[in-house]
CSV table of C-alpha atoms in Angstrom, one decimal:
chain,number,residue,atom,x,y,z
J,1,PRO,CA,-21.9,118.9,32.1
J,2,PRO,CA,-19.3,117.2,34.2
J,3,SER,CA,-15.9,116.5,32.6
J,4,ALA,CA,-12.7,114.7,33.5
J,5,THR,CA,-11.4,118.0,34.9
J,6,VAL,CA,-14.1,118.4,37.4
J,7,ALA,CA,-14.0,116.8,40.9
J,8,ARG,CA,-17.2,114.9,41.9
J,9,PRO,CA,-17.2,114.9,45.8
J,10,PRO,CA,-20.6,113.8,47.2
J,11,LEU,CA,-21.3,117.2,48.9
J,12,ARG,CA,-24.7,118.3,50.3
J,13,LEU,CA,-25.7,121.8,51.3
J,14,VAL,CA,-26.3,121.9,55.0
J,15,PRO,CA,-26.9,124.5,57.8
J,16,PRO,CA,-23.6,125.9,59.3
J,17,PRO,CA,-22.2,123.7,62.0
J,18,PRO,CA,-20.9,125.1,65.3
J,19,LEU,CA,-17.5,126.5,64.2
J,20,ALA,CA,-15.6,126.1,67.5
J,21,ASP,CA,-11.9,125.6,66.8
J,22,ASP,CA,-9.8,123.5,69.3
J,23,LEU,CA,-6.5,124.9,68.0
J,24,PRO,CA,-4.9,128.4,68.1
J,25,LEU,CA,-6.0,130.3,65.0
J,26,PRO,CA,-2.8,132.4,64.1
J,27,PRO,CA,-0.8,129.5,62.7
J,28,LEU,CA,-3.8,128.6,60.5
J,29,LEU,CA,-4.0,132.1,59.1
J,30,THR,CA,-0.3,132.2,58.4
J,31,ALA,CA,-0.5,128.9,56.6
J,32,LEU,CA,-3.6,129.9,54.7
J,33,ALA,CA,-1.9,133.1,53.4
J,34,ALA,CA,1.0,131.0,52.1
J,35,GLN,CA,-1.5,128.6,50.5
J,36,ILE,CA,-3.3,131.4,48.7
J,37,GLU,CA,0.0,132.7,47.4
J,38,LYS,CA,0.9,129.2,46.2
J,39,LEU,CA,-2.4,128.7,44.4
J,40,GLU,CA,-2.1,132.0,42.6
J,41,GLY,CA,1.0,130.8,40.8
J,42,ALA,CA,0.0,127.2,40.4
J,43,ALA,CA,0.7,125.7,37.1
J,44,ASP,CA,-0.2,122.2,38.3
J,45,PRO,CA,-3.6,121.1,36.9
J,46,GLN,CA,-4.6,119.5,40.2
J,47,PRO,CA,-5.5,122.6,42.2
J,48,ALA,CA,-6.6,124.3,39.0
J,49,ARG,CA,-9.5,121.9,38.6
J,50,ASP,CA,-13.1,123.0,38.9
J,51,LEU,CA,-15.1,121.9,41.9
J,52,LEU,CA,-18.6,120.6,41.1
J,53,LEU,CA,-21.2,121.4,43.7
J,54,PRO,CA,-24.9,120.6,43.6
J,55,GLY,CA,-26.3,123.0,41.0
J,56,ARG,CA,-23.1,125.0,40.5
J,57,ARG,CA,-19.5,124.8,39.3
J,58,VAL,CA,-16.7,126.6,41.3
J,59,SER,CA,-13.5,127.6,39.5
J,60,ALA,CA,-10.1,127.6,41.0
J,61,ALA,CA,-10.1,131.4,40.9
J,62,GLU,CA,-13.4,131.5,42.8
J,63,ARG,CA,-12.0,129.1,45.4
J,64,ARG,CA,-9.0,131.4,45.9
J,65,GLU,CA,-11.4,134.3,46.4
J,66,GLY,CA,-13.2,132.3,49.0
J,67,LEU,CA,-10.0,131.6,50.9
J,68,GLN,CA,-9.0,135.2,50.8
J,69,ARG,CA,-12.4,136.2,52.1
J,70,PHE,CA,-12.1,133.7,55.0
J,71,LEU,CA,-8.6,135.1,55.8
J,72,THR,CA,-9.9,138.7,55.8
J,73,LEU,CA,-12.9,137.9,58.1
J,74,ALA,CA,-10.7,135.8,60.5
J,75,ARG,CA,-8.2,138.6,60.8
J,76,ALA,CA,-10.9,141.2,61.5
J,77,ALA,CA,-12.9,139.1,64.0
J,78,ARG,CA,-12.4,140.1,67.7
J,79,SER,CA,-13.8,136.9,69.1
J,80,PRO,CA,-14.6,133.3,68.1
J,81,ALA,CA,-18.3,134.2,68.3
J,82,ALA,CA,-17.8,137.1,66.0
J,83,LEU,CA,-15.9,135.0,63.5
J,84,HIS,CA,-18.6,132.3,63.6
J,85,LYS,CA,-21.3,134.9,62.9
J,86,ALA,CA,-19.3,136.5,60.0
J,87,LEU,CA,-18.5,133.1,58.4
J,88,THR,CA,-22.1,131.9,58.5
J,89,ARG,CA,-23.2,135.0,56.8
J,90,ALA,CA,-20.5,134.9,54.1
J,91,PHE,CA,-20.3,131.2,53.2
J,92,ASP,CA,-22.4,128.2,52.2
J,93,PHE,CA,-21.5,125.0,53.9
J,94,TYR,CA,-21.4,121.6,52.2
J,95,ARG,CA,-21.0,118.3,54.0
J,96,ALA,CA,-19.1,115.4,52.4
J,97,GLU,CA,-21.4,112.3,52.4
J,98,PHE,CA,-20.3,109.0,50.9
J,99,PRO,CA,-23.0,106.4,50.2
J,100,GLU,CA,-20.7,103.5,50.8
J,101,GLN,CA,-19.9,104.5,54.4
J,102,PRO,CA,-22.1,106.3,57.0
J,103,GLY,CA,-19.2,108.6,58.1
J,104,VAL,CA,-15.7,109.6,57.2
J,105,LEU,CA,-12.7,107.7,58.6
J,106,ILE,CA,-10.3,110.1,60.2
J,107,THR,CA,-6.7,108.9,60.5
J,108,ALA,CA,-3.6,110.7,61.6
J,109,TYR,CA,-0.2,111.2,60.0
J,110,TYR,CA,2.9,111.4,62.1
J,111,GLU,CA,6.6,111.8,61.3
J,112,PRO,CA,8.4,108.5,62.3
J,113,VAL,CA,11.8,108.9,63.9
J,114,LEU,CA,13.8,105.7,63.1
J,115,THR,CA,17.2,104.3,63.9
J,116,GLY,CA,19.2,103.8,60.8
J,117,SER,CA,22.6,103.1,59.4
J,118,PRO,CA,24.5,104.1,56.3
J,119,VAL,CA,25.5,100.5,55.7
J,120,LYS,CA,23.6,97.3,56.0
J,121,THR,CA,23.7,95.4,59.3
J,122,ALA,CA,22.0,92.3,60.7
J,123,ARG,CA,19.2,94.3,62.3
J,124,LEU,CA,19.1,97.3,60.0
J,125,SER,CA,18.9,95.4,56.8
J,126,GLN,CA,16.2,97.1,54.7
J,127,PRO,CA,17.3,99.8,52.3
J,128,LEU,CA,15.4,103.0,51.8
J,129,TYR,CA,15.8,103.9,48.1
J,130,ARG,CA,16.0,107.2,46.3
J,131,GLU,CA,13.9,107.5,43.1
J,132,PRO,CA,15.4,105.1,40.4
J,133,PRO,CA,16.6,106.9,37.2
J,134,ASP,CA,14.6,104.4,35.1
J,135,LEU,CA,11.2,105.2,36.7
J,136,VAL,CA,9.1,107.1,34.2
J,137,THR,CA,6.1,109.2,35.2
J,138,VAL,CA,3.6,109.9,32.3
J,139,ASP,CA,1.1,112.8,32.5
J,140,LEU,CA,-1.7,111.5,30.4
J,141,ALA,CA,-3.2,114.9,29.8
J,142,ARG,CA,-0.3,115.6,27.4
J,143,PHE,CA,-1.6,112.9,25.1
J,144,ALA,CA,-5.3,113.6,25.1
J,145,GLU,CA,-7.5,116.4,26.6
J,146,ARG,CA,-10.1,113.8,27.7
J,147,LEU,CA,-7.5,112.3,30.0
J,148,ALA,CA,-7.0,115.5,32.0
J,149,GLY,CA,-7.4,114.9,35.7
J,150,GLU,CA,-6.5,111.2,35.4
J,151,ARG,CA,-3.7,109.9,37.7
J,152,PRO,CA,-0.2,109.8,36.1
J,153,VAL,CA,1.0,106.4,34.9
J,154,ARG,CA,4.4,105.1,36.2
J,155,GLY,CA,6.6,102.5,34.6
J,156,ARG,CA,9.9,101.8,32.9
J,157,VAL,CA,10.8,101.5,29.3
J,158,VAL,CA,11.8,98.0,28.0
J,159,ALA,CA,12.6,97.5,24.3
J,160,GLY,CA,10.9,100.8,23.5
J,161,ARG,CA,7.7,100.0,25.4
J,162,LEU,CA,6.4,101.4,28.7
J,163,VAL,CA,5.8,98.5,31.1
J,164,PRO,CA,4.8,98.5,34.8
J,165,TYR,CA,7.5,99.3,37.3
J,166,PHE,CA,8.9,96.7,39.7
J,167,THR,CA,6.6,95.6,42.5
J,168,ARG,CA,7.5,95.4,46.2
J,169,GLU,CA,8.2,91.7,45.8
J,170,GLU,CA,10.6,92.3,42.9
J,171,ILE,CA,12.4,95.2,44.7
J,172,ASP,CA,12.7,93.7,48.2
J,173,GLN,CA,12.7,90.0,47.6
J,174,ARG,CA,14.4,89.7,44.3
J,175,GLY,CA,16.8,92.7,44.8
J,176,VAL,CA,16.3,94.2,41.3
J,177,LEU,CA,17.5,97.7,42.4
J,178,PRO,CA,21.2,98.5,42.8
J,179,SER,CA,22.5,99.2,46.3
J,180,SER,CA,23.9,102.5,45.1
J,181,LEU,CA,20.3,103.9,45.3
J,182,ALA,CA,20.1,103.2,49.1
J,183,LEU,CA,19.9,106.3,51.2
J,184,ALA,CA,20.0,104.4,54.5
J,185,TYR,CA,19.2,101.1,56.1
J,186,VAL,CA,16.6,100.5,58.7
J,187,ASP,CA,14.6,97.8,60.4
J,188,PRO,CA,12.3,96.1,57.8
J,189,VAL,CA,9.1,96.8,59.8
J,190,ASP,CA,10.2,100.4,60.3
J,191,ALA,CA,10.8,100.7,56.5
J,192,TYR,CA,7.3,99.4,55.7
J,193,LEU,CA,5.8,101.9,58.2
J,194,LEU,CA,7.8,104.7,56.7
J,195,HIS,CA,6.5,103.8,53.2
J,196,THR,CA,3.0,104.1,54.7
J,197,GLU,CA,3.6,107.6,56.2
J,198,GLY,CA,5.6,108.9,53.3
J,199,SER,CA,8.3,110.8,55.2
J,200,GLY,CA,10.3,110.7,58.4
J,201,VAL,CA,13.6,111.1,60.2
J,202,ILE,CA,16.4,108.6,60.2
J,203,ARG,CA,18.8,108.9,63.2
J,204,LEU,CA,22.3,107.7,62.1
J,205,PRO,CA,25.4,106.9,64.2
J,206,GLY,CA,27.0,109.9,65.7
J,207,GLY,CA,23.8,111.8,66.2
J,208,ARG,CA,23.3,112.8,62.6
J,209,GLU,CA,19.7,113.0,61.3
J,210,LEU,CA,18.6,112.3,57.8
J,211,HIS,CA,15.2,113.9,56.9
J,212,LEU,CA,13.5,111.9,54.1
J,213,LEU,CA,10.6,113.2,52.1
J,214,PHE,CA,8.4,111.4,49.6
J,215,ALA,CA,9.9,111.5,46.1
J,216,ASN,CA,7.7,109.1,44.0
J,217,HIS,CA,6.2,105.7,44.0
J,218,ASN,CA,6.3,102.7,41.6
J,219,GLY,CA,2.8,103.2,40.3
J,220,HIS,CA,1.2,100.1,41.7
J,221,PRO,CA,-2.0,100.4,43.8
J,222,HIS,CA,-1.8,100.6,47.5
J,223,VAL,CA,-3.2,97.4,49.1
J,224,ARG,CA,-4.1,97.4,52.8
J,225,LEU,CA,-2.7,94.5,54.8
J,226,LYS,CA,-5.8,94.2,57.0
J,227,PRO,CA,-7.4,91.3,55.0
J,228,PHE,CA,-4.2,89.3,55.3
J,229,LEU,CA,-3.9,89.6,59.1
J,230,PRO,CA,-5.4,87.5,61.8
J,231,SER,CA,-8.7,89.0,63.1
J,232,ALA,CA,-7.2,89.7,66.5
J,233,VAL,CA,-4.7,92.2,64.9
J,234,SER,CA,-6.6,93.4,61.8
J,235,GLY,CA,-8.3,96.5,63.4
J,236,GLU,CA,-7.5,100.1,62.4
J,237,GLY,CA,-5.0,100.5,65.2
J,238,LEU,CA,-1.3,100.4,64.3
J,239,PRO,CA,0.2,99.0,67.5
J,240,PRO,CA,-1.3,95.5,67.3
J,241,MET,CA,-0.4,95.3,63.6
J,242,GLU,CA,3.2,96.4,64.2
J,243,GLU,CA,3.6,93.9,67.1
J,244,HIS,CA,2.3,91.1,64.9
J,245,MET,CA,4.7,92.0,62.1
J,246,ARG,CA,7.7,92.0,64.4
J,247,LYS,CA,6.9,88.5,65.7
J,248,LEU,CA,6.9,87.0,62.2
J,249,ALA,CA,9.9,85.2,60.7
J,250,PRO,CA,11.7,87.3,58.0
J,251,GLY,CA,10.4,85.3,55.1
J,252,GLU,CA,6.8,85.2,56.4
J,253,ARG,CA,6.9,88.9,57.1
J,254,GLN,CA,8.2,89.7,53.6
J,255,ARG,CA,5.4,87.6,52.1
J,256,LEU,CA,2.9,89.6,54.1
J,257,PHE,CA,4.4,92.9,52.8
J,258,ASN,CA,4.3,91.6,49.2
J,259,HIS,CA,0.5,91.7,49.3
J,260,ASN,CA,1.0,95.5,48.9
J,261,PRO,CA,2.8,96.0,45.6
J,262,ARG,CA,3.2,99.8,46.0
J,263,TYR,CA,6.7,101.0,46.8
J,264,VAL,CA,7.7,104.4,47.9
J,265,PHE,CA,11.0,106.2,47.0
J,266,PHE,CA,12.5,109.0,49.1
J,267,LYS,CA,14.7,112.1,48.8
J,268,PRO,CA,16.7,113.9,51.4
J,269,GLY,CA,15.2,117.2,52.6
J,270,GLU,CA,15.5,119.8,55.2
J,271,LYS,CA,13.4,119.7,58.4
J,272,ASP,CA,10.0,121.4,57.8
J,273,ALA,CA,10.6,121.4,54.1
J,274,ALA,CA,7.7,121.4,51.6
J,275,ASN,CA,6.3,117.9,52.0
J,276,THR,CA,2.7,118.0,50.7
J,277,THR,CA,1.2,117.5,47.3
J,278,LEU,CA,0.5,121.3,47.2
J,279,GLY,CA,4.2,122.0,47.7
J,280,LEU,CA,3.9,123.5,51.2
J,281,ALA,CA,5.1,122.3,54.6
J,282,ALA,CA,2.5,120.5,56.5
J,283,LEU,CA,1.0,122.4,59.5
J,284,ALA,CA,0.6,120.1,62.5
J,285,GLY,CA,-3.1,119.5,63.3
J,286,ARG,CA,-4.3,121.5,60.3
J,287,THR,CA,-3.0,119.9,57.1
J,288,ILE,CA,-5.2,117.1,55.8
J,289,ALA,CA,-4.9,114.6,53.0
J,290,THR,CA,-7.9,113.6,50.9
J,291,ASP,CA,-8.7,111.7,47.8
J,292,SER,CA,-7.6,114.0,44.9
J,293,ASP,CA,-10.3,112.4,42.7
J,294,CYS,CA,-12.9,113.9,45.1
J,295,PHE,CA,-11.3,117.1,46.2
J,296,PRO,CA,-8.9,119.4,44.3
J,297,LYS,CA,-6.0,120.4,46.5
J,298,GLY,CA,-6.0,123.8,48.1
J,299,GLY,CA,-9.4,123.8,49.8
J,300,LEU,CA,-10.4,124.9,53.3
J,301,ALA,CA,-12.7,122.6,55.3
J,302,PHE,CA,-14.1,122.3,58.8
J,303,LEU,CA,-13.4,118.9,60.4
J,304,SER,CA,-15.4,117.5,63.3
J,305,GLY,CA,-15.0,114.1,64.8
J,306,GLN,CA,-13.3,112.3,67.6
J,307,LYS,CA,-9.6,112.3,68.8
J,308,PRO,CA,-7.9,110.1,71.3
J,309,VAL,CA,-6.7,111.2,74.7
J,310,PHE,CA,-3.7,109.1,75.9
J,311,ALA,CA,-3.0,107.9,79.4
J,312,ALA,CA,0.3,108.7,81.0
J,313,ALA,CA,2.9,106.2,80.0
J,314,ALA,CA,6.2,105.2,81.7
J,315,PRO,CA,9.5,105.8,79.8
J,316,GLY,CA,9.7,103.2,77.0
J,317,GLU,CA,6.1,102.2,77.4
J,318,ARG,CA,3.7,102.5,74.5
J,319,PRO,CA,1.0,105.1,75.1
J,320,ARG,CA,-2.5,103.8,75.6
J,321,VAL,CA,-5.7,105.5,74.6
J,322,ALA,CA,-7.7,106.3,77.7
J,323,ARG,CA,-10.7,107.9,76.1
J,324,PHE,CA,-11.9,109.9,73.1
J,325,THR,CA,-12.9,113.6,73.0
J,326,ALA,CA,-14.4,115.9,70.4
J,327,LEU,CA,-12.2,117.2,67.5
J,328,SER,CA,-13.4,120.4,65.9
J,329,ARG,CA,-11.2,122.7,63.7
J,330,PHE,CA,-10.6,124.3,60.4
J,331,VAL,CA,-8.2,122.4,58.2
J,332,LEU,CA,-6.3,122.9,54.9
J,333,ASP,CA,-6.6,120.3,52.2
J,334,GLN,CA,-3.0,120.2,51.0
J,335,ASP,CA,-2.1,116.6,50.5
J,336,THR,CA,-3.1,113.2,49.1
J,337,GLY,CA,-1.8,109.7,49.2
J,338,GLY,CA,-2.1,106.3,47.7
J,339,ALA,CA,-4.1,104.9,50.6
J,340,ILE,CA,-6.3,108.0,51.0
J,341,LEU,CA,-9.3,107.0,49.0
J,342,GLY,CA,-13.0,107.9,49.2
J,343,PRO,CA,-14.5,108.5,52.7
J,344,ARG,CA,-11.2,109.1,54.5
J,345,VAL,CA,-9.3,112.1,55.9
J,346,ASP,CA,-5.7,111.8,57.0
C-alpha cells in the first residue's frame, strides 16, 4: 500500500515517444554519471524515496540501476537512431498526466546578473540577507515515522515554543532583521526577482562579482502575484510584470510584494557551485525542477514541448519572442522550488 515515503505522480504507461534530442549528448552523460555517483552515497531521504508506478513500486536502488543502464546504452550507441532503438527495447515509458491541467507548464530558470552595492544607496536600497541564526528547520521524520516525506517545518523559538518565522512584510517593511545579515544591496524589484530564481550574480563596484546561492527560506508558502496584478500584466511572461512593478510607487510596490510571504535567504558561493536540491551544479538546458511531492529527486525524464525563438534585439533593447519551436530532450530531475507545484517543470 502507498505510504508517506512513496511519491504519487500521476503517471501512465504509454508507447515510447520519438526520442530526438535537440542538445549535444556528451554533457548530459557526464552530468548523469555524476548524478549516479551522488545518489549512491545519498543519505538524504528525498532521493531515497520509492517511486510508485501503476501496478509497481520502484526503489531508489532500482532507479539508480536504470540510470546506469541508460548511461551504458547511450555511450555504446553509434547514432541517435541506434540509441532510440536501444532505449525503446530496454525501458518502459510513463507520461505525467495531471487531472487539473491538460498539459504541463514549462518555465525556464536563468541566472540573474544584478547591479549591487556593499552599502545601502538611494537606488540600491533592498538588502539580500544571509540565513538568520534564529531560523530553525525541523525534519518531521525525526519525530514520527509516519511524517517521513513531509516537507520540513521552519520557524523560530520564542519562549520555548516554535513559532512561524517572520514574513516578507515583517522583514522588508518592518525591518525585523539586523543589517549585519545583509550580503549586498540591490534594486527592490531585482531583489524580488532574485528571490524567485533562487540564485544569481551581484556585480559590485570595481568589477567584483558576488555569486549568491539559495541557502534557505522562511517556511511560508510561495504565493504568485498574478491574481494581484491588472489583467493586462498578469500573464505568464515576466517582462510585463517587471515593467509594471517598476512603475509603482515604493509603498505600493512593497504592498504588492507582501502578498507573497515567502522570503529567500542566500549564501556566497563559487561560480558553477552545487546549486540544486540534489547537491549538484545545474546543467544548462538539462537540469529541471519538479514538485518533490510528485517526483523524488534524481530521476531521468524526456521532455517535449515548445521553446521560444527570440528576434534580434538592438543593444539595450529587451529581446522579443518571434516564434516558438519544438523542444525535445532528455533532462535530469535535480531540483525543486517553492513555486514548482503539480503540473509544472522549471
